mmCIF file of C-alpha atoms in Angstrom:
data_model
loop_
_atom_site.group_PDB
_atom_site.id
_atom_site.type_symbol
_atom_site.label_atom_id
_atom_site.label_comp_id
_atom_site.label_asym_id
_atom_site.label_seq_id
_atom_site.Cartn_x
_atom_site.Cartn_y
_atom_site.Cartn_z
ATOM 1 C CA MET A 1 90.809 14.038 141.155
ATOM 2 C CA ARG A 2 90.125 10.895 138.614
ATOM 3 C CA GLY A 3 93.221 8.726 137.426
ATOM 4 C CA GLY A 4 93.451 10.104 134.390
ATOM 5 C CA GLY A 5 93.571 13.459 135.974
ATOM 6 C CA VAL A 6 96.834 12.760 137.699
ATOM 7 C CA PHE A 7 98.641 11.529 134.462
ATOM 8 C CA LYS A 8 97.526 14.354 132.837
ATOM 9 C CA ALA A 9 98.886 16.610 135.298
ATOM 10 C CA ALA A 10 102.266 14.917 135.519
ATOM 11 C CA VAL A 11 102.321 15.027 131.965
ATOM 12 C CA ALA A 12 101.658 18.420 131.313
ATOM 13 C CA PHE A 13 103.995 19.254 134.021
ATOM 14 C CA ALA A 14 106.627 17.362 131.997
ATOM 15 C CA VAL A 15 106.007 19.131 128.417
ATOM 16 C CA GLY A 16 105.973 22.372 130.429
ATOM 17 C CA ILE A 17 109.840 21.942 131.228
ATOM 18 C CA VAL A 18 110.666 20.706 128.270
ATOM 19 C CA VAL A 19 109.252 23.385 126.087
ATOM 20 C CA GLY A 20 110.157 26.042 128.711
ATOM 21 C CA CYS A 21 113.614 24.814 128.103
ATOM 22 C CA LEU A 22 113.402 25.060 124.510
ATOM 23 C CA GLY A 23 112.083 28.296 124.679
ATOM 24 C CA LEU A 24 114.688 29.781 126.740
ATOM 25 C CA ALA A 25 117.916 28.090 125.312
ATOM 26 C CA PRO A 26 118.363 30.627 122.273
ATOM 27 C CA SER A 27 119.039 33.370 125.158
ATOM 28 C CA LEU A 28 120.988 31.328 127.503
ATOM 29 C CA ALA A 29 124.686 31.120 127.993
ATOM 30 C CA GLY A 30 126.609 27.727 127.712
ATOM 31 C CA SER A 31 126.959 25.382 125.423
ATOM 32 C CA ALA A 32 124.977 22.736 123.897
ATOM 33 C CA ASP A 33 126.037 20.119 126.281
ATOM 34 C CA SER A 34 124.693 22.335 129.447
ATOM 35 C CA ARG A 35 121.206 22.837 127.571
ATOM 36 C CA VAL A 36 121.201 18.689 126.747
ATOM 37 C CA ALA A 37 121.803 18.288 130.601
ATOM 38 C CA GLY A 38 119.274 20.416 131.371
ATOM 39 C CA LEU A 39 116.714 18.704 129.278
ATOM 40 C CA SER A 40 117.679 15.364 130.664
ATOM 41 C CA THR A 41 117.175 16.546 134.237
ATOM 42 C CA ALA A 42 113.708 17.872 133.461
ATOM 43 C CA VAL A 43 112.799 14.538 131.646
ATOM 44 C CA ALA A 44 114.114 12.452 134.607
ATOM 45 C CA GLN A 45 112.335 14.978 137.019
ATOM 46 C CA ALA A 46 109.064 14.245 134.969
ATOM 47 C CA ARG A 47 109.438 10.529 135.248
ATOM 48 C CA GLY A 48 110.162 10.782 138.873
ATOM 49 C CA GLU A 49 106.605 12.761 138.937
ATOM 50 C CA LEU A 50 104.760 9.863 136.792
ATOM 51 C CA GLU A 51 106.046 7.030 139.203
ATOM 52 C CA VAL A 52 105.333 9.257 142.221
ATOM 53 C CA ALA A 53 101.321 9.457 140.519
ATOM 54 C CA ARG A 54 101.050 6.020 139.858
ATOM 55 C CA ALA A 55 102.600 5.029 143.470
ATOM 56 C CA GLN A 56 99.414 7.230 144.598
ATOM 57 C CA LEU A 57 96.783 5.553 142.478
ATOM 58 C CA ARG A 58 97.792 2.000 143.300
ATOM 59 C CA SER A 59 97.451 2.848 147.246
ATOM 60 C CA ALA A 60 94.225 4.688 146.536
ATOM 61 C CA ASP A 61 93.077 1.921 144.421
ATOM 62 C CA SER A 62 93.754 -0.396 147.502
ATOM 63 C CA VAL A 63 91.770 1.887 149.948
ATOM 64 C CA VAL A 64 88.785 1.901 147.555
ATOM 65 C CA LEU A 65 88.589 -1.744 147.383
ATOM 66 C CA ASP A 66 88.938 -2.616 150.680
ATOM 67 C CA VAL A 67 86.147 0.201 151.647
ATOM 68 C CA GLY A 68 83.802 -0.860 148.671
ATOM 69 C CA ARG A 69 83.964 -4.486 149.467
ATOM 70 C CA GLU A 70 82.308 -3.837 152.836
ATOM 71 C CA THR A 71 79.751 -1.094 151.331
ATOM 72 C CA LEU A 72 79.178 -3.361 148.568
ATOM 73 C CA ALA A 73 78.675 -6.893 151.059
ATOM 74 C CA GLY A 74 75.029 -8.333 150.490
ATOM 75 C CA THR A 75 73.591 -5.690 148.346
ATOM 76 C CA LEU A 76 73.509 -8.358 145.541
ATOM 77 C CA ALA A 77 72.229 -11.053 147.382
ATOM 78 C CA GLU A 78 70.420 -13.912 145.318
ATOM 79 C CA ARG A 79 70.836 -11.808 142.169
ATOM 80 C CA SER A 80 73.093 -13.454 139.128
ATOM 81 C CA VAL A 81 74.949 -10.992 137.244
ATOM 82 C CA MET A 82 77.089 -12.022 134.231
ATOM 83 C CA VAL A 83 80.020 -9.940 133.100
ATOM 84 C CA VAL A 84 80.410 -9.542 129.159
ATOM 85 C CA TYR A 85 83.493 -7.775 127.699
ATOM 86 C CA ALA A 86 85.141 -6.875 124.463
ATOM 87 C CA GLY A 87 87.380 -4.361 122.581
ATOM 88 C CA GLY A 88 90.583 -4.554 124.366
ATOM 89 C CA VAL A 89 89.508 -4.720 128.028
ATOM 90 C CA ARG A 90 92.037 -5.910 130.406
ATOM 91 C CA ASP A 91 91.463 -9.528 131.877
ATOM 92 C CA ALA A 92 92.641 -8.060 135.272
ATOM 93 C CA ASP A 93 89.860 -5.650 135.286
ATOM 94 C CA VAL A 94 87.315 -8.072 134.426
ATOM 95 C CA THR A 95 88.752 -10.533 137.247
ATOM 96 C CA LYS A 96 88.504 -7.638 139.809
ATOM 97 C CA VAL A 97 84.989 -6.539 138.633
ATOM 98 C CA ARG A 98 83.802 -10.010 139.366
ATOM 99 C CA GLY A 99 85.451 -10.344 142.589
ATOM 100 C CA LEU A 100 83.205 -7.199 143.523
ATOM 101 C CA LEU A 101 80.170 -8.695 142.080
ATOM 102 C CA ALA A 102 80.989 -11.936 144.469
ATOM 103 C CA ASP A 103 81.718 -9.441 147.650
ATOM 104 C CA ALA A 104 77.962 -8.028 147.110
ATOM 105 C CA GLY A 105 76.752 -11.502 147.260
ATOM 106 C CA ALA A 106 75.403 -11.966 143.397
ATOM 107 C CA ARG A 107 75.263 -15.063 141.968
ATOM 108 C CA ASP A 108 77.909 -15.717 139.294
ATOM 109 C CA ALA A 109 76.220 -16.196 135.973
ATOM 110 C CA GLY A 110 79.739 -16.519 134.207
ATOM 111 C CA SER A 111 81.575 -14.213 132.092
ATOM 112 C CA MET A 112 81.574 -13.868 127.944
ATOM 113 C CA ARG A 113 84.006 -11.916 125.892
ATOM 114 C CA LEU A 114 82.490 -11.042 122.230
ATOM 115 C CA ARG A 115 85.147 -11.443 119.459
ATOM 116 C CA GLU A 116 85.851 -9.013 116.409
ATOM 117 C CA ALA A 117 83.645 -10.899 114.192
ATOM 118 C CA PHE A 118 80.168 -9.956 116.836
ATOM 119 C CA PHE A 119 80.431 -6.404 115.601
ATOM 120 C CA THR A 120 79.965 -7.451 112.015
ATOM 121 C CA PRO A 121 76.560 -7.608 110.093
ATOM 122 C CA ALA A 122 77.377 -11.385 110.007
ATOM 123 C CA MET A 123 75.873 -11.493 113.107
ATOM 124 C CA LYS A 124 72.337 -10.822 111.316
ATOM 125 C CA ASN A 125 72.741 -13.735 109.094
ATOM 126 C CA ILE A 126 72.841 -15.918 111.901
ATOM 127 C CA ALA A 127 69.636 -14.832 114.006
ATOM 128 C CA SER A 128 67.099 -17.556 112.959
ATOM 129 C CA ASN A 129 69.488 -20.301 114.198
ATOM 130 C CA VAL A 130 69.756 -19.037 117.453
ATOM 131 C CA LEU A 131 67.066 -16.925 118.635
ATOM 132 C CA PRO A 132 64.522 -18.283 121.454
ATOM 133 C CA ALA A 133 60.836 -19.556 120.198
ATOM 134 C CA GLY A 134 59.314 -16.206 120.555
ATOM 135 C CA ALA A 135 61.667 -13.705 120.281
ATOM 136 C CA THR A 136 61.981 -11.513 117.493
ATOM 137 C CA LEU A 137 63.840 -8.881 115.747
ATOM 138 C CA SER A 138 63.069 -5.305 115.416
ATOM 139 C CA GLU A 139 61.548 -4.563 111.876
ATOM 140 C CA ASP A 140 62.148 -0.904 111.897
ATOM 141 C CA LYS A 141 65.640 -0.911 113.032
ATOM 142 C CA LEU A 142 67.500 -2.988 110.953
ATOM 143 C CA ASP A 143 71.321 -2.156 111.549
ATOM 144 C CA ALA A 144 73.710 -4.884 113.034
ATOM 145 C CA GLY A 145 74.400 -3.664 116.199
ATOM 146 C CA THR A 146 70.416 -3.272 116.994
ATOM 147 C CA HIS A 147 70.033 -6.843 116.164
ATOM 148 C CA ALA A 148 73.252 -8.124 117.640
ATOM 149 C CA GLY A 149 71.813 -6.945 121.155
ATOM 150 C CA GLU A 150 68.373 -8.353 120.785
ATOM 151 C CA ILE A 151 70.174 -11.772 119.720
ATOM 152 C CA LEU A 152 72.345 -11.591 122.518
ATOM 153 C CA GLY A 153 69.829 -10.372 125.496
ATOM 154 C CA SER A 154 67.169 -13.006 124.463
ATOM 155 C CA LEU A 155 69.965 -15.823 125.254
ATOM 156 C CA VAL A 156 71.521 -14.247 128.324
ATOM 157 C CA PHE A 157 68.960 -12.690 130.352
ATOM 158 C CA HIS A 158 66.896 -14.600 132.961
ATOM 159 C CA SER A 159 63.524 -16.231 131.794
ATOM 160 C CA SER A 160 64.528 -15.074 128.125
ATOM 161 C CA ALA A 161 65.134 -18.327 126.926
ATOM 162 C CA THR A 162 64.757 -22.129 128.061
ATOM 163 C CA ASP A 163 67.825 -23.959 129.425
ATOM 164 C CA GLU A 164 67.961 -25.901 125.915
ATOM 165 C CA GLU A 165 67.370 -22.844 123.926
ATOM 166 C CA ARG A 166 70.414 -20.859 125.620
ATOM 167 C CA ALA A 167 72.584 -23.589 125.447
ATOM 168 C CA SER A 168 72.110 -24.141 121.437
ATOM 169 C CA GLY A 169 72.065 -20.573 121.052
ATOM 170 C CA LEU A 170 75.184 -19.390 122.611
ATOM 171 C CA GLY A 171 76.956 -22.651 121.511
ATOM 172 C CA THR A 172 76.377 -22.130 117.855
ATOM 173 C CA LEU A 173 77.625 -18.406 118.549
ATOM 174 C CA ARG A 174 80.768 -19.606 120.277
ATOM 175 C CA ASN A 175 81.459 -22.133 117.452
ATOM 176 C CA ALA A 176 80.715 -19.802 114.640
ATOM 177 C CA GLY A 177 83.459 -17.593 116.086
ATOM 178 C CA PHE A 178 81.274 -14.716 117.476
ATOM 179 C CA LEU A 179 81.922 -14.959 121.176
ATOM 180 C CA THR A 180 83.752 -17.191 123.983
ATOM 181 C CA TYR A 181 82.845 -18.367 127.473
ATOM 182 C CA GLY A 182 84.530 -20.479 129.857
ATOM 183 C CA ASP A 183 83.718 -24.545 129.524
ATOM 184 C CA GLY A 184 81.753 -24.247 132.706
ATOM 185 C CA GLY A 185 79.408 -22.108 130.573
ATOM 186 C CA VAL A 186 77.235 -19.205 131.626
ATOM 187 C CA LYS A 187 73.796 -19.173 133.696
ATOM 188 C CA PRO A 188 70.838 -16.989 132.967
ATOM 189 C CA ALA A 189 71.067 -12.966 134.249
ATOM 190 C CA ASP A 190 69.264 -10.849 136.095
ATOM 191 C CA ALA A 191 71.865 -8.235 135.017
ATOM 192 C CA VAL A 192 74.809 -7.498 133.006
ATOM 193 C CA VAL A 193 77.937 -5.513 133.321
ATOM 194 C CA LEU A 194 79.199 -4.782 129.809
ATOM 195 C CA MET A 195 82.783 -3.732 129.819
ATOM 196 C CA VAL A 196 83.861 -2.271 126.248
ATOM 197 C CA GLY A 197 87.089 -1.444 125.475
ATOM 198 C CA PRO A 198 88.516 1.308 122.903
ATOM 199 C CA ASP A 199 88.088 -1.254 119.786
ATOM 200 C CA VAL A 200 84.673 -1.521 119.700
ATOM 201 C CA PRO A 201 83.528 0.239 117.280
ATOM 202 C CA THR A 202 80.987 3.286 118.737
ATOM 203 C CA GLU A 203 78.152 3.555 116.242
ATOM 204 C CA PHE A 204 77.886 -0.215 116.921
ATOM 205 C CA LEU A 205 77.734 0.193 120.410
ATOM 206 C CA THR A 206 75.260 3.131 120.800
ATOM 207 C CA ARG A 207 73.236 0.307 119.170
ATOM 208 C CA PHE A 208 74.103 -2.578 120.610
ATOM 209 C CA ALA A 209 73.831 -1.484 124.158
ATOM 210 C CA PRO A 210 70.045 -0.334 124.389
ATOM 211 C CA ALA A 211 68.694 -3.062 122.258
ATOM 212 C CA LEU A 212 70.745 -5.497 124.872
ATOM 213 C CA GLY A 213 69.156 -4.143 127.972
ATOM 214 C CA SER A 214 65.785 -4.202 126.231
ATOM 215 C CA ARG A 215 65.325 -7.748 126.644
ATOM 216 C CA GLY A 216 66.243 -7.848 130.460
ATOM 217 C CA GLY A 217 66.717 -6.795 133.816
ATOM 218 C CA GLY A 218 69.647 -4.207 134.368
ATOM 219 C CA LEU A 219 72.691 -3.153 132.376
ATOM 220 C CA VAL A 220 75.380 -1.201 133.212
ATOM 221 C CA VAL A 221 77.702 -0.382 130.367
ATOM 222 C CA ALA A 222 81.730 0.412 131.462
ATOM 223 C CA GLY A 223 84.527 1.885 129.912
ATOM 224 C CA ASN A 224 87.786 3.427 130.479
ATOM 225 C CA THR A 225 88.594 6.801 131.798
ATOM 226 C CA GLU A 226 86.941 9.715 129.417
ATOM 227 C CA SER A 227 85.877 7.135 126.927
ATOM 228 C CA SER A 228 83.810 8.828 123.823
ATOM 229 C CA GLN A 229 81.900 5.726 123.419
ATOM 230 C CA LEU A 230 80.177 6.308 126.642
ATOM 231 C CA ALA A 231 79.607 9.896 126.039
ATOM 232 C CA ALA A 232 77.425 8.515 123.094
ATOM 233 C CA LEU A 233 75.594 6.515 125.345
ATOM 234 C CA GLN A 234 74.649 8.990 127.792
ATOM 235 C CA GLY A 235 71.039 9.148 128.408
ATOM 236 C CA ARG A 236 70.106 5.893 126.649
ATOM 237 C CA VAL A 237 71.797 3.372 129.097
ATOM 238 C CA VAL A 238 73.587 3.636 132.816
ATOM 239 C CA THR A 239 77.214 3.782 131.853
ATOM 240 C CA VAL A 240 79.948 4.127 134.469
ATOM 241 C CA ASP A 241 83.769 5.195 133.212
ATOM 242 C CA SER A 242 86.952 4.541 134.919
ATOM 243 C CA ILE A 243 86.774 0.925 134.402
ATOM 244 C CA ASP A 244 90.478 0.533 134.438
ATOM 245 C CA ARG A 245 90.338 1.849 138.195
ATOM 246 C CA ALA A 246 89.294 0.775 141.704
ATOM 247 C CA THR A 247 86.544 3.702 141.803
ATOM 248 C CA GLY A 248 85.012 2.601 138.262
ATOM 249 C CA GLN A 249 84.829 -0.904 139.366
ATOM 250 C CA PHE A 250 83.165 -0.515 142.595
ATOM 251 C CA ALA A 251 80.801 2.377 140.474
ATOM 252 C CA ALA A 252 79.750 -0.573 138.465
ATOM 253 C CA VAL A 253 78.841 -3.243 140.556
ATOM 254 C CA ARG A 254 77.194 -0.245 142.845
ATOM 255 C CA GLN A 255 75.020 0.467 140.142
ATOM 256 C CA VAL A 256 73.937 -2.924 139.257
ATOM 257 C CA ALA A 257 73.057 -2.955 142.966
ATOM 258 C CA LEU A 258 70.731 0.096 142.342
ATOM 259 C CA LEU A 259 69.406 -1.387 139.144
ATOM 260 C CA VAL A 260 67.987 -5.077 139.774
ATOM 261 C CA PRO A 261 64.998 -5.803 142.104
ATOM 262 C CA PRO A 262 65.434 -8.907 144.539
ATOM 263 C CA ASN A 263 65.438 -11.803 143.152
ATOM 264 C CA ASP A 264 63.984 -15.490 144.641
ATOM 265 C CA PRO A 265 66.616 -17.732 144.923
ATOM 266 C CA ASP A 266 65.158 -20.200 142.274
ATOM 267 C CA PRO A 267 67.743 -22.618 140.523
ATOM 268 C CA VAL A 268 68.874 -21.387 137.172
ATOM 269 C CA GLY A 269 70.197 -23.414 134.298
ATOM 270 C CA ASP A 270 73.407 -23.447 132.287
ATOM 271 C CA ALA A 271 74.499 -23.255 128.566
ATOM 272 C CA GLU A 272 77.421 -25.265 128.145
#
């Protein structure tokens, strides 16, 4: 059962008890105090069930991570992978995915957070200042999501831009408030794990993600359990749900390993 299913089952149990007590209350003998006491007991029992479920999920996550590290070992050797995240994704989940990528032997191409301004039409207005030489934007698809994906893809994927173009373009986007990345910079990537939270607009994402993937190697889009955003992307890009659980984090890295072909161990440049 998924992590979300365990929580739902516990919540359904609690609701069932409360509704049952309320439905029977008019026909039960006893004072209002006894009925309140019964409800309090039911709520306490439901809370206990939820705590048990949480403990079981934490234990399962620990096992998955231990087994996952062994399974992934070496599957991404000499391949560079970047993590791009946005829309309320937890920093802890980003750290865990990057850790699993390292366990798989991937080169760390860095991580990048897309800020709220990135998901606005303003991204299109800056294209002429950041696109590498030879890169173009779609003329038949003029929406902001498509162009944003083409712009970012042209800058982050391996061999899409020179080191100077990458540093200049991403630096311009960072200074303009569209995205952030660490002082250590980012490197060109053979693959990108795009982690999306609930605050990323679905319509934008359905156009952005395919356009991003069209400019490079592998792309895996990962979201939380039962994300409606991922459902909208089915059949267009590789998606993984439950990125907030160990199973989803393992699956995302495994999908990257399946998508990206072997890469020669050539030096790669930085965007600082």
